[in-house]
GROMACS .gro file of C-alpha atoms in nm:
model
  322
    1UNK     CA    1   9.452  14.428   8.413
    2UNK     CA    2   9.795  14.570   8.297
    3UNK     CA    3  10.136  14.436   8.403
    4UNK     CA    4  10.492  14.553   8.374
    5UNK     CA    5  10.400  14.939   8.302
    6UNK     CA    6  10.114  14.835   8.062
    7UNK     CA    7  10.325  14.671   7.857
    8UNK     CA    8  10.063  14.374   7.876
    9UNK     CA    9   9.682  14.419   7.909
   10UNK     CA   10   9.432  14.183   7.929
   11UNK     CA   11   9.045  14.182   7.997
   12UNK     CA   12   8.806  13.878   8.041
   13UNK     CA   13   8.424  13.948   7.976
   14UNK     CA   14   8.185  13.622   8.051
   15UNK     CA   15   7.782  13.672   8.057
   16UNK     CA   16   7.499  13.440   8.105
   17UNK     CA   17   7.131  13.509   7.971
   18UNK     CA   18   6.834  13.334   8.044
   19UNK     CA   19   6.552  13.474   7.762
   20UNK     CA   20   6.182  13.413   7.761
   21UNK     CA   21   5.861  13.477   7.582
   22UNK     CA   22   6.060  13.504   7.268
   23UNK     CA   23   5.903  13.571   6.948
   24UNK     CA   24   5.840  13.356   6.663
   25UNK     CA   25   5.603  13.201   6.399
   26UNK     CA   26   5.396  12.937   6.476
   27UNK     CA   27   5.098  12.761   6.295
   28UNK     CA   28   4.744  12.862   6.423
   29UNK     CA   29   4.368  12.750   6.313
   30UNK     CA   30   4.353  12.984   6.031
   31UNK     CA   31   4.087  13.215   6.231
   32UNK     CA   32   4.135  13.557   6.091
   33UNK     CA   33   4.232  13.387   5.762
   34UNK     CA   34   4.615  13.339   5.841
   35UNK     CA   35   4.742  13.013   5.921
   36UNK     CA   36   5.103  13.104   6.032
   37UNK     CA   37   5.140  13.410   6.256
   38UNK     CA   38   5.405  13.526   6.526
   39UNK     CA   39   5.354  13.468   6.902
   40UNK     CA   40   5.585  13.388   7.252
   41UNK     CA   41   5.691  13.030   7.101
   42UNK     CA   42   6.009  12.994   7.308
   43UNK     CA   43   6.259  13.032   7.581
   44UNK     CA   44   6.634  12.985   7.559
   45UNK     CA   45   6.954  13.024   7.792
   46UNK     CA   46   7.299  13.122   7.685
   47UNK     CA   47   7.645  13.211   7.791
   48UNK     CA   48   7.967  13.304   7.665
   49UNK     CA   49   8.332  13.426   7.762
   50UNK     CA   50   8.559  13.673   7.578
   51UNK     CA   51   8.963  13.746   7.619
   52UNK     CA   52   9.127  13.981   7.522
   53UNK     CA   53   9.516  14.023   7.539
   54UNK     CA   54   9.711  14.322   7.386
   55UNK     CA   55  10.113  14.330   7.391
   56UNK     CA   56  10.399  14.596   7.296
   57UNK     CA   57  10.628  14.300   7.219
   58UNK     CA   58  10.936  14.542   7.105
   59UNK     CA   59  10.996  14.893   7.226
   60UNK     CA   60  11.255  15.080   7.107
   61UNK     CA   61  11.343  15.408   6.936
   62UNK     CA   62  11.326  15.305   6.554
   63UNK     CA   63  11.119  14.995   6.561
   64UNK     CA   64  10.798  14.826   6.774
   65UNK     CA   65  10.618  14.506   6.735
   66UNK     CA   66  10.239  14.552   6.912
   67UNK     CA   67  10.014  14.222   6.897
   68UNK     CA   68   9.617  14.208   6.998
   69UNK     CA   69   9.489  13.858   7.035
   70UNK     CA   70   9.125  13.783   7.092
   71UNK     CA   71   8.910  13.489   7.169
   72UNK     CA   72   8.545  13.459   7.214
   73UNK     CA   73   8.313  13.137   7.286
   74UNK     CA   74   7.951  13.156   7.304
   75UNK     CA   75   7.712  12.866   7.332
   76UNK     CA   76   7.298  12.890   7.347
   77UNK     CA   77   7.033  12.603   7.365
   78UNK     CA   78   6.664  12.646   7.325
   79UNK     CA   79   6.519  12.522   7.654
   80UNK     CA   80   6.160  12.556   7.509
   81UNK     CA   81   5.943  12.606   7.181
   82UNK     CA   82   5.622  12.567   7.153
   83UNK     CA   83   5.641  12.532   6.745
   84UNK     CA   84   5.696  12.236   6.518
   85UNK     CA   85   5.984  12.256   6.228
   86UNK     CA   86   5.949  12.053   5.904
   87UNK     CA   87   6.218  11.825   5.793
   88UNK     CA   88   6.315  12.103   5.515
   89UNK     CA   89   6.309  12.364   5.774
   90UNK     CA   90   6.570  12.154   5.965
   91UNK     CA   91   6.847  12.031   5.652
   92UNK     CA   92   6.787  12.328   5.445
   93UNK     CA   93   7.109  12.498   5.574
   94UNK     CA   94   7.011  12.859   5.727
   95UNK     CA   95   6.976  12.648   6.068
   96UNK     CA   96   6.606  12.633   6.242
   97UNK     CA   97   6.567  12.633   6.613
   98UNK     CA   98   6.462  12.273   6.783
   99UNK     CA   99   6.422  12.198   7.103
  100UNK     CA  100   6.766  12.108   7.350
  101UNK     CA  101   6.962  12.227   7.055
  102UNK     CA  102   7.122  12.565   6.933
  103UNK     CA  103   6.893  12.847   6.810
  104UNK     CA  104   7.001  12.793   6.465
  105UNK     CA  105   7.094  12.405   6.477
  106UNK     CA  106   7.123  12.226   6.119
  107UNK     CA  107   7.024  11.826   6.067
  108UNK     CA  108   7.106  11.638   5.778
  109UNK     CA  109   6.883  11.288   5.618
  110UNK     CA  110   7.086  11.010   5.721
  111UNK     CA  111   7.250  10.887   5.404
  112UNK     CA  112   7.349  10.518   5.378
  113UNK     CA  113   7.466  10.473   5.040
  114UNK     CA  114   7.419  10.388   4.692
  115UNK     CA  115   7.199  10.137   4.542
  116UNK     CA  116   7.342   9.900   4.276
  117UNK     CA  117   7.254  10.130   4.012
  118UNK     CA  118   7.403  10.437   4.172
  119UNK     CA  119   7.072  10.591   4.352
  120UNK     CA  120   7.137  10.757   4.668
  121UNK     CA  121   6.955  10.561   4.972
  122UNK     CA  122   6.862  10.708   5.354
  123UNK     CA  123   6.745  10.568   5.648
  124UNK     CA  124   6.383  10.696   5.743
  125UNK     CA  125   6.305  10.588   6.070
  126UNK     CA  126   6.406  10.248   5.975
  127UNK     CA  127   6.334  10.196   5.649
  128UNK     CA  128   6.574  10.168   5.406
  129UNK     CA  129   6.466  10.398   5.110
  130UNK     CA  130   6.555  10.676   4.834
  131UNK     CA  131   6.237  10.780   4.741
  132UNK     CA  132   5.969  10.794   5.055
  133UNK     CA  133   6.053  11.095   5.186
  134UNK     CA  134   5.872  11.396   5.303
  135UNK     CA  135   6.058  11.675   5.330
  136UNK     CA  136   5.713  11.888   5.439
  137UNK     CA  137   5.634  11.662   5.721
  138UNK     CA  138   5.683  11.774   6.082
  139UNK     CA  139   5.586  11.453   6.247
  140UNK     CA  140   5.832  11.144   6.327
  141UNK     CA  141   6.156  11.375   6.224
  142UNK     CA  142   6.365  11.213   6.505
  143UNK     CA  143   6.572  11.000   6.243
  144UNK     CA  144   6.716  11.345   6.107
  145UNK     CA  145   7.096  11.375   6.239
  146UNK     CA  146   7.185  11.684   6.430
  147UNK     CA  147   7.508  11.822   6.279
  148UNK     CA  148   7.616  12.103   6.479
  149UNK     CA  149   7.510  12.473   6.468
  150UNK     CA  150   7.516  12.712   6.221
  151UNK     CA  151   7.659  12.990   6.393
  152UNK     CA  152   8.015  12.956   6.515
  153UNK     CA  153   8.103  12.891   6.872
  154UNK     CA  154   8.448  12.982   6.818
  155UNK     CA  155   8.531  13.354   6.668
  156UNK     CA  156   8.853  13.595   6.702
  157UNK     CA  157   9.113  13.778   6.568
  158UNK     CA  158   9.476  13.790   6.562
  159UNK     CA  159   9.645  14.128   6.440
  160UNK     CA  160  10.058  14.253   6.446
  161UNK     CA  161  10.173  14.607   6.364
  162UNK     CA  162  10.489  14.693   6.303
  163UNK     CA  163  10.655  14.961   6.310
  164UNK     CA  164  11.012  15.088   6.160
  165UNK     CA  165  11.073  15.491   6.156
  166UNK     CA  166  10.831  15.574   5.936
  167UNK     CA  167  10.686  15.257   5.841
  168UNK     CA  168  10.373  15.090   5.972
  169UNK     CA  169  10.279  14.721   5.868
  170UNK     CA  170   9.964  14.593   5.980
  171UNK     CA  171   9.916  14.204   5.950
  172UNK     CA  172   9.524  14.112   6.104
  173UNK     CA  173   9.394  13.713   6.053
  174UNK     CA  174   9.059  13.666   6.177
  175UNK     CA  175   8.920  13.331   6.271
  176UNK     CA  176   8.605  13.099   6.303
  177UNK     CA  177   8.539  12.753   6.452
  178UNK     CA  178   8.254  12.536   6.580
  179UNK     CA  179   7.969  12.570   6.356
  180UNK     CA  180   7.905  12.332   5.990
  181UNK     CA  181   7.801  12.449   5.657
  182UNK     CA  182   7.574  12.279   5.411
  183UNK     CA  183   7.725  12.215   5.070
  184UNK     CA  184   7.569  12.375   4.775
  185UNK     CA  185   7.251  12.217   4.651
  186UNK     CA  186   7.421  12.133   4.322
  187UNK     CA  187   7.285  11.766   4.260
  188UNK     CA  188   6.984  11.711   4.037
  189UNK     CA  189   6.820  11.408   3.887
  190UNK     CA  190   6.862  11.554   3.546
  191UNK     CA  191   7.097  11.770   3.368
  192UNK     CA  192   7.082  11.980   3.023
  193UNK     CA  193   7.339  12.128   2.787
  194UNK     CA  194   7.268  12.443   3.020
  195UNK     CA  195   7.363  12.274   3.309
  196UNK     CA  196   7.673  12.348   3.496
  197UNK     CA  197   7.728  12.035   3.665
  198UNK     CA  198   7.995  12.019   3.979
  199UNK     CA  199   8.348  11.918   3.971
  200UNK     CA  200   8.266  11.592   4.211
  201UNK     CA  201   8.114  11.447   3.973
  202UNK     CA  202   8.451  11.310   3.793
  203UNK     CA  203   8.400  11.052   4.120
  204UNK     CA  204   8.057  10.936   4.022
  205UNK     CA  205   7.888  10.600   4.037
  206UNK     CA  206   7.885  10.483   3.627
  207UNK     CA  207   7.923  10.089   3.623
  208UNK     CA  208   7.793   9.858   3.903
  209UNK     CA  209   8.008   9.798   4.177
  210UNK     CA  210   8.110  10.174   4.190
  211UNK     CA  211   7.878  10.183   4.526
  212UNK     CA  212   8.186  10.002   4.682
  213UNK     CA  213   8.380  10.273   4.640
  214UNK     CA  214   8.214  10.622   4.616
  215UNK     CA  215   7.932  10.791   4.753
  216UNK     CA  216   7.872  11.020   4.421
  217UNK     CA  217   7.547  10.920   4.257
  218UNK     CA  218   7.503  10.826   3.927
  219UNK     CA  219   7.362  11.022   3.631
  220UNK     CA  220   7.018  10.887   3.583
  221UNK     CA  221   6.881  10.815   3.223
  222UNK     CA  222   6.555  11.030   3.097
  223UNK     CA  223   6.437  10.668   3.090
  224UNK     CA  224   6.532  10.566   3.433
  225UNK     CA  225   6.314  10.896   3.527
  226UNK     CA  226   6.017  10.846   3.330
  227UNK     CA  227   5.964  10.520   3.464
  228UNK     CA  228   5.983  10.672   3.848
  229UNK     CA  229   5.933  11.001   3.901
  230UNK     CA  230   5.978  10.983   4.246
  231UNK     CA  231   6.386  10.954   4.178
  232UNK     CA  232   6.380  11.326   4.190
  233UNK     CA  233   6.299  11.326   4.626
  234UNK     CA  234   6.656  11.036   4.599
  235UNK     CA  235   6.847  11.338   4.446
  236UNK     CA  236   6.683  11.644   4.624
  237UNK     CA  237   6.747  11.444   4.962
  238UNK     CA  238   7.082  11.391   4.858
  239UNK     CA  239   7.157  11.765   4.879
  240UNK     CA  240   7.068  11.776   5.280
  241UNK     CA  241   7.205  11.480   5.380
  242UNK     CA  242   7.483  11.374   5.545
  243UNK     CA  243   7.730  11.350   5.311
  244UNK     CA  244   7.670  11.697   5.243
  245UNK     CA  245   7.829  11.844   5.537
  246UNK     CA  246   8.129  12.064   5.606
  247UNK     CA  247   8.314  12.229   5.926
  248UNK     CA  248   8.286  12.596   5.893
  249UNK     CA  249   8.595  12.632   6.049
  250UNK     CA  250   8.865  12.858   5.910
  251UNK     CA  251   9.127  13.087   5.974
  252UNK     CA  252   9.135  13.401   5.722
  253UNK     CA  253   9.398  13.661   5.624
  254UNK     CA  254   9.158  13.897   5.663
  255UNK     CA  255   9.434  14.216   5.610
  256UNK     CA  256   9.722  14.339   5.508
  257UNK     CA  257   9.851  14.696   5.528
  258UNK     CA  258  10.187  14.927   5.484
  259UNK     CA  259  10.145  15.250   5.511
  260UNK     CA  260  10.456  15.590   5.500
  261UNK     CA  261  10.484  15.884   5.683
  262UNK     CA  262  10.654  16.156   5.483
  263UNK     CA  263  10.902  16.335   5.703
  264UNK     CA  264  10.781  16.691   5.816
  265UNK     CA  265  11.082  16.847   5.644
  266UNK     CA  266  10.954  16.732   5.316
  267UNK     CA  267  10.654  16.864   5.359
  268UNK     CA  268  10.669  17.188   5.528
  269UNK     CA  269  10.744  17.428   5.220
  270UNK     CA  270  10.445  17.306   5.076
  271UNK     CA  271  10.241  17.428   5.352
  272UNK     CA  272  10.138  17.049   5.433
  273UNK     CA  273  10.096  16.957   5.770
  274UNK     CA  274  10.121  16.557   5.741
  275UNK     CA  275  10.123  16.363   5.431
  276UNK     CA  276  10.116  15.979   5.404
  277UNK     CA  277  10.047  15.693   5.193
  278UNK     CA  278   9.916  15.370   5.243
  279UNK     CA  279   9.883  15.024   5.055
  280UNK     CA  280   9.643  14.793   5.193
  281UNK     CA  281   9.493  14.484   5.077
  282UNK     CA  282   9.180  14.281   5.247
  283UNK     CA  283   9.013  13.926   5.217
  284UNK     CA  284   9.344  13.796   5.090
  285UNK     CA  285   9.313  13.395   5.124
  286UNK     CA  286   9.177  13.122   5.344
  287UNK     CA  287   9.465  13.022   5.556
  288UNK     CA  288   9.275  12.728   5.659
  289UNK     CA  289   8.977  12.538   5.579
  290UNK     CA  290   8.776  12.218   5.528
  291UNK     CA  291   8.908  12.062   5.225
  292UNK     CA  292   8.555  11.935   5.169
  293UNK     CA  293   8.381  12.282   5.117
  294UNK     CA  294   8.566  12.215   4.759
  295UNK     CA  295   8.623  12.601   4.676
  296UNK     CA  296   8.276  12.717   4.893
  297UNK     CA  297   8.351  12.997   5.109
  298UNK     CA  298   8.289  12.918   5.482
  299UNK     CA  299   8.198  13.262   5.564
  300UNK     CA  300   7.921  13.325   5.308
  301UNK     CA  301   7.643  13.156   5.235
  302UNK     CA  302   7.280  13.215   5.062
  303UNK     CA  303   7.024  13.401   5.276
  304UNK     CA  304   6.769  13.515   5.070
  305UNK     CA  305   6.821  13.324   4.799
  306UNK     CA  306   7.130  13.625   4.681
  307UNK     CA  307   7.458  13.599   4.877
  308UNK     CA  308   7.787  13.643   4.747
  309UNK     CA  309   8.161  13.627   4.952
  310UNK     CA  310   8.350  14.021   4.982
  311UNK     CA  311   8.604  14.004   4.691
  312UNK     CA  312   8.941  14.053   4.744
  313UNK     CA  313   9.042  14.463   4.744
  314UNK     CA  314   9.348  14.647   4.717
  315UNK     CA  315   9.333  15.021   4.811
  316UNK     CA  316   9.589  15.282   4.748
  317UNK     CA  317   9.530  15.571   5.001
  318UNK     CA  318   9.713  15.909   4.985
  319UNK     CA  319   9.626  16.132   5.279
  320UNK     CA  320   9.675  16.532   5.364
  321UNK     CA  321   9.699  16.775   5.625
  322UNK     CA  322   9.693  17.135   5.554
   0.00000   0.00000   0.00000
């Protein structure tokens, strides 16, 4: 729809899906001789909604301010799956599909605190423990805390040009919200001299008592780890728990842009048809963010085990016509 000679447009698109027989692995008897293959595992429903406003704010004969606004929500739930996740499946951060939760919903191992000499502890179905805990099992996983999905609910952009004669400024923020990220995996139970060990560590546990007042675990001793092993599941756990949980949400300056058309009089003797230059720079800064993520982008994260975020880029563009 357009109002007052199109000097406002807007368009609303909304679906709804319903999606069966979909495709996934699931574990078999091993006839054939493979134990996983893929097969119709699950169903799932989903719907979403999507506005879109553009504006010519200023009109005149030397300068115009356009805006474009948009705003998308989309929600899904897996209504059935006929496939059982493991607990690392579930925390490890990608997001795994579960049944009556998003396709790619992400749990976390309930964490309850620190022992009295700084070990991280969880609550297992019950059971107060840091070591039994079994991160291959797919039975009794109903302790596991649902987070939130992985995928953003939330997504749009914002964007501005201006104009003035010959100048055009472009000014586009893009934004994100309704999804959590899992903190890097950067806790161990040991460390070396090649060991890079992260900044929230200044906040450990080191004397008892500390467990009062932080949730950073201690350092453990090569002593403390020789005499149980199992300390290593305490500090793995640690990583996909709950204390290891951000909001993805952000709001980017995703671009920035100012560009010059040369006058036709300059150009003409040349035999040049249109000439113009443009500065533009993209991925600028993170508006806003969770101040939890510590420095971790929002937008990226490892898939594959090889991810890295776009770098910020400045381009210098000089265009011709002939």
């Amino acid at each position: 729809m357009g109002f007052l000679d199109n000097r406002i447009n807007f368009s609303i698109d909304w679906y709804k899906r319903n999606n069966y027989d979909l495709i996934g692995i699931t574990p078999t008897q091993g006839v054939g001789g493979s134990i996983y293959k893929y097969a119709n595992i699950a169903s799932m429903k989903s719907h979403g909604i999507e506005f879109t406003i553009s504006s010519k704010n200023i009109q005149s004969k030397d300068f115009s301010w356009n805006t474009d606004f948009i705003f998308s929500k989309a929600k899904n739930e897996v209504t059935e799956l006929n496939a059982r996740s493991s607990v690392m499946d579930l925390v490890s951060g990608y997001g795994f599909a579960r049944q009556g939760y998003p396709v790619r919903g992400l749990f976390s191992i309930p964490f309850v605190g620190l022992s009295s000499n700084g070990i991280p502890m969880y609550n297992i179905n019950g059971k107060i423990t840091n070591t039994d805990i079994d991160f291959q099992t797919r039975d009794n996983i109903d302790y596991l805390k649902y987070e939130g999905p992985t995928d953003p609910t939330i997504t749009g952009s914002f964007g501005n040009i201006f104009t003035y004669k010959a100048f055009k400024l472009n000014v586009f923020i893009t934004y994100s919200f309704g999804n959590v990220v899992r903190l890097n995996p950067c806790f161990n139970y040991q460390y070396s001299d090649l060991s890079s060990m992260p900044r929230e560590f200044k906040n450990r546990w080191t004397v008892p008592g500390d467990e009062k007042h932080t949730n950073i675990p201690a350092i453990i001793s090569k002593r403390q780890y020789e005499d149980n092993k199992d300390l290593m599941y305490a500090y793995n756990a640690y990583n996909y728990s709950t204390e290891r949980i951000a909001k993805g949400d952000f709001i980017r300056m995703k671009e920035i842009s100012l560009s010059y058309d040369f006058p036709k009089s300059w150009i003409t003797s040349a035999k040049i048809s249109n000439l113009s230059l443009k500065l533009q720079a993209t991925n600028l800064f993170l508006i806003y963010e969770d101040k939890k993520l510590n420095g971790q982008d929002p937008e990226f994260f490892n898939t594959g085990g090889v991810a890295s975020p776009v770098p910020r880029q400045f381009t210098l563009t000089l265009r011709l016509g002939f």
